[in-house]
Coordinates of C-alpha atoms in Angstrom, one line a residue:
X36 CA -7.2 -42.9 6.0
X37 CA -9.0 -39.9 3.7
X38 CA -8.7 -36.1 4.1
X39 CA -10.8 -33.8 5.7
X40 CA -13.3 -32.1 3.9
X41 CA -14.9 -28.5 5.0
X42 CA -16.8 -25.5 3.0
X43 CA -14.9 -22.7 2.3
X44 CA -16.1 -18.9 1.3
X45 CA -14.4 -16.1 0.2
X46 CA -15.8 -12.3 0.7
X47 CA -15.9 -10.8 -2.7
X48 CA -13.4 -8.6 -2.1
X49 CA -10.9 -11.7 -2.3
X50 CA -12.9 -12.5 -5.3
X51 CA -9.9 -11.4 -7.8
X52 CA -7.2 -13.9 -5.8
X53 CA -9.5 -17.2 -6.2
X54 CA -10.2 -19.4 -9.4
X55 CA -14.0 -18.7 -11.1
X56 CA -15.0 -21.7 -9.1
X57 CA -14.3 -20.0 -5.8
X58 CA -16.6 -17.2 -6.7
X59 CA -19.4 -18.2 -5.9
X60 CA -20.8 -19.3 -2.8
X61 CA -19.5 -22.0 -0.9
X62 CA -17.5 -24.7 -2.5
X63 CA -15.4 -27.7 -1.1
X64 CA -11.8 -28.4 -0.2
X65 CA -10.6 -31.5 0.9
X66 CA -6.9 -29.9 3.2
X67 CA -4.6 -32.0 4.4
X68 CA -4.9 -32.6 7.5
X69 CA -2.3 -30.5 9.9
X70 CA -1.4 -27.2 7.3
X71 CA -2.9 -24.6 9.2
X72 CA -6.4 -22.2 7.7
X73 CA -3.9 -19.4 6.9
X74 CA -2.0 -22.2 4.7
X75 CA -4.5 -22.9 3.4
X76 CA -5.8 -19.6 2.5
X77 CA -3.4 -18.5 0.7
X78 CA -2.9 -21.7 -1.7
X79 CA -6.2 -20.5 -3.2
X80 CA -3.8 -17.6 -4.5
X81 CA -5.3 -15.0 -1.0
X82 CA -2.1 -12.9 0.8
X83 CA -2.7 -13.5 4.4
X84 CA -2.3 -9.3 4.4
X85 CA -5.4 -8.9 2.7
X86 CA -8.0 -11.0 4.8
X87 CA -10.1 -9.4 7.6
X88 CA -11.8 -12.5 9.2
X89 CA -12.3 -15.9 9.3
X90 CA -14.6 -17.6 10.4
X91 CA -15.6 -21.5 11.4
X92 CA -18.7 -22.8 12.0
X93 CA -19.8 -19.2 13.1
X94 CA -16.3 -18.5 15.4
X95 CA -13.9 -16.6 14.3
X96 CA -10.1 -18.2 15.0
X97 CA -6.4 -17.7 13.8
X98 CA -5.4 -18.2 11.4
X99 CA -3.1 -20.9 12.7
X100 CA -5.9 -22.9 12.9
X101 CA -5.9 -26.1 11.7
X102 CA -9.5 -26.9 9.8
X103 CA -11.1 -29.9 10.6
X104 CA -13.8 -32.9 8.2
X105 CA -16.7 -30.3 7.9
X106 CA -15.8 -26.7 8.6
X107 CA -17.7 -24.3 7.1
X108 CA -14.8 -21.8 6.2
X109 CA -16.1 -18.2 5.7
X110 CA -12.6 -15.3 4.6
X111 CA -13.6 -12.2 5.0
X112 CA -11.6 -9.5 3.2
X113 CA -10.3 -6.9 5.9
X114 CA -11.6 -4.0 6.8
X115 CA -11.6 -0.7 5.7
X116 CA -9.7 2.0 7.0
X117 CA -7.7 -0.5 8.5
X118 CA -5.4 0.1 12.2
X119 CA -2.1 -0.2 12.0
X120 CA -0.2 -1.4 14.8
X121 CA 2.5 1.7 13.7
X122 CA 2.3 4.8 12.7
X123 CA 1.0 4.9 8.9
X124 CA 4.6 4.7 6.9
X125 CA 5.3 2.8 3.2
X126 CA 7.4 0.6 1.4
X127 CA 6.8 0.4 -2.0
X128 CA 8.2 -2.2 -4.9
X129 CA 10.5 -0.5 -7.7
X130 CA 7.0 -1.5 -10.1
X131 CA 5.2 1.4 -7.3
X132 CA 8.0 4.5 -8.5
X133 CA 3.4 7.0 -9.4
X134 CA 2.7 6.0 -6.5
X135 CA 5.4 6.7 -3.9
X136 CA 5.8 10.3 -5.3
X137 CA 2.4 10.7 -5.9
X138 CA 1.4 9.3 -1.4
X139 CA 4.7 11.8 -1.4
X140 CA 2.6 14.8 -2.7
X141 CA -0.1 14.6 -0.3
X142 CA 3.8 13.7 2.8
X143 CA 2.8 10.3 3.3
X144 CA 5.5 8.6 4.4
X145 CA 6.7 6.7 1.2
X146 CA 10.1 4.9 1.2
X147 CA 10.7 3.7 -2.5
X148 CA 13.4 1.3 -4.1
X149 CA 13.6 2.1 -7.8
X150 CA 15.4 -1.6 -8.4
X151 CA 15.2 -4.3 -7.0
X152 CA 16.2 -5.4 -4.3
X153 CA 14.7 -9.5 -4.4
X154 CA 11.6 -10.3 -2.0
X155 CA 13.9 -11.1 0.6
X156 CA 15.4 -7.5 0.9
X157 CA 12.4 -5.4 1.3
X158 CA 10.6 -8.1 3.1
X159 CA 14.0 -7.0 5.5
X160 CA 13.3 -3.4 5.2
X161 CA 9.2 -3.3 6.0
X162 CA 10.4 -5.0 9.6
X163 CA 13.1 -2.7 10.7
X164 CA 11.4 0.4 9.6
X165 CA 7.7 -0.5 10.8
X166 CA 6.6 -0.2 6.7
X167 CA 3.6 -1.4 5.0
X168 CA 4.3 -2.9 1.6
X169 CA 2.7 -2.4 -0.9
X170 CA 2.8 -4.0 -3.8
X171 CA 1.4 -6.0 -6.5
X172 CA 3.5 -9.5 -5.7
X173 CA 1.6 -12.2 -4.2
X174 CA 4.4 -13.8 -3.3
X175 CA 6.5 -10.6 -1.5
X176 CA 2.7 -9.9 0.1
X177 CA 2.7 -13.5 2.2
X178 CA 6.7 -13.8 3.5
X179 CA 6.5 -13.7 7.1
X180 CA 9.0 -11.3 8.3
X181 CA 7.0 -8.5 7.5
X182 CA 6.0 -5.9 10.0
X183 CA 3.0 -5.6 8.0
X184 CA 1.6 -5.4 4.1
X185 CA -0.9 -4.6 1.5
X186 CA -2.3 -5.3 -2.3
X187 CA -1.9 -2.7 -4.0
X188 CA -5.5 -5.0 -7.3
X189 CA -4.5 -1.2 -9.9
X190 CA -2.6 -1.2 -12.4
X191 CA -3.7 2.7 -12.8
X192 CA -2.0 5.1 -10.4
X193 CA -4.8 7.9 -10.0
X194 CA -6.8 4.1 -8.9
X195 CA -3.6 2.9 -7.2
X196 CA -3.2 6.1 -5.0
X197 CA -7.1 6.0 -3.9
X198 CA -7.2 2.7 -3.1
X199 CA -4.3 3.3 -0.5
X200 CA -5.8 6.7 1.0
X201 CA -9.5 4.0 1.5
X202 CA -8.0 1.4 3.1
X203 CA -5.3 2.8 5.7
X204 CA -6.5 7.2 5.7
X205 CA -3.0 7.7 6.6
X206 CA -3.0 11.6 8.5
X207 CA -2.2 13.7 4.6
X208 CA 0.6 16.9 4.7
X209 CA 0.7 18.0 1.0
X210 CA 3.3 19.4 0.1
X211 CA 6.2 18.4 3.0
X212 CA 8.0 16.1 1.9
X213 CA 10.1 15.2 -1.0
X214 CA 8.7 13.6 -4.0
X215 CA 11.9 12.6 -5.3
X216 CA 13.9 11.0 -2.3
X217 CA 10.9 11.2 0.6
X218 CA 13.3 13.2 2.9
X219 CA 11.4 16.4 4.7
X220 CA 11.1 19.9 2.9
X221 CA 12.5 23.2 4.2
X222 CA 11.1 27.1 2.9
X223 CA 14.5 28.8 1.5
X224 CA 14.6 31.7 0.1
X225 CA 15.4 33.1 -3.2
X226 CA 18.4 34.8 -2.7
X227 CA 20.3 30.4 -1.5
X228 CA 18.9 29.6 -4.1
X229 CA 20.4 31.4 -6.6
X230 CA 22.7 30.0 -8.4
X231 CA 20.1 26.4 -8.7
X232 CA 18.3 28.3 -10.5
X233 CA 17.1 29.4 -14.1
X234 CA 17.1 32.6 -14.7
X235 CA 13.2 32.9 -15.7
X236 CA 11.4 30.6 -12.9
X237 CA 13.9 32.6 -10.7
X238 CA 11.8 35.6 -11.5
X239 CA 9.1 34.4 -11.5
X240 CA 8.2 33.6 -8.2
X241 CA 9.2 34.1 -5.5
X242 CA 8.3 30.7 -2.6
X243 CA 10.8 28.5 -2.7
X244 CA 10.9 24.6 -0.3
X245 CA 13.7 22.4 -0.8
X246 CA 14.4 19.8 0.0
X247 CA 17.9 19.3 2.6
X248 CA 18.9 15.0 2.1
X249 CA 18.6 14.9 -1.9
X250 CA 18.8 19.1 -3.1
X251 CA 16.0 18.9 -5.0
X252 CA 14.1 22.6 -4.9
X253 CA 9.9 23.8 -5.6
X254 CA 8.1 25.9 -5.9
X255 CA 5.3 26.2 -7.7
X256 CA 5.5 26.2 -11.5
X257 CA 3.8 25.4 -14.7
X258 CA 2.0 22.2 -13.1
X259 CA 1.3 23.5 -10.3
X260 CA -2.5 23.1 -11.1
X261 CA -2.4 19.4 -11.8
X262 CA -0.8 18.4 -8.6
X263 CA -3.2 20.5 -6.5
X264 CA -6.1 18.7 -7.9
X265 CA -4.8 15.2 -6.7
X266 CA -4.6 16.4 -4.1
X267 CA -7.6 18.2 -3.6
X268 CA -9.0 15.1 -4.6
X269 CA -7.1 13.1 -2.2
X270 CA -7.8 15.0 1.3
X271 CA -11.5 14.4 0.4
X272 CA -10.9 10.7 0.2
X273 CA -9.3 10.8 3.2
X274 CA -12.0 12.7 5.0
X275 CA -14.6 10.0 3.6
X276 CA -12.4 7.2 5.2
X277 CA -12.5 9.1 8.2
X278 CA -15.9 9.4 8.7

């Protein structure tokens, strides 16, 4: 028996995932007659974390839909800002350390694994802690146990940050988290930090914060202007995404 043939089209935002021949409108695709539409889409290279709606002959269907011969399928990208089933809390894989630190700078809850613990362990943590898994690893984002996930499209941390903020519009509370461990910072008086500060720092600054989890100390030092620029741009982007 001849396999069913469908016609499929992808939103421009998803073209990065598919072969060049499928980036120019509708194209024919033969299926095995038993696989779900979600499986078909993933087999073409698109993690379902990046898919918004699946439309078959004008009606919205679930990924469990099994395509039949002659159907016309449109695959839309996820809507932005994306609605999450819970708080905007994130988990980043080993390759996204700079992005994790920038999210923490903005007060976003961003857990990060500095060593490669494997896809299975990351997916399990995502589910257990209800965190959005951020990664450039398509295989990881296809794991069914993920609570939620998002593909990081750029290699460059500034563009990565813009993308995550535009997509998820998380609440921002800059300067409230430890960029080293993700703990919540607390104000600290200079006297209590005497043993941890160099003489020049102690003489030059009066306002400090400290992480109760890892004891890291923070103050507005030489790099503050650069960090402030990151924060200000992020606040503007998030405000625009919510409007």
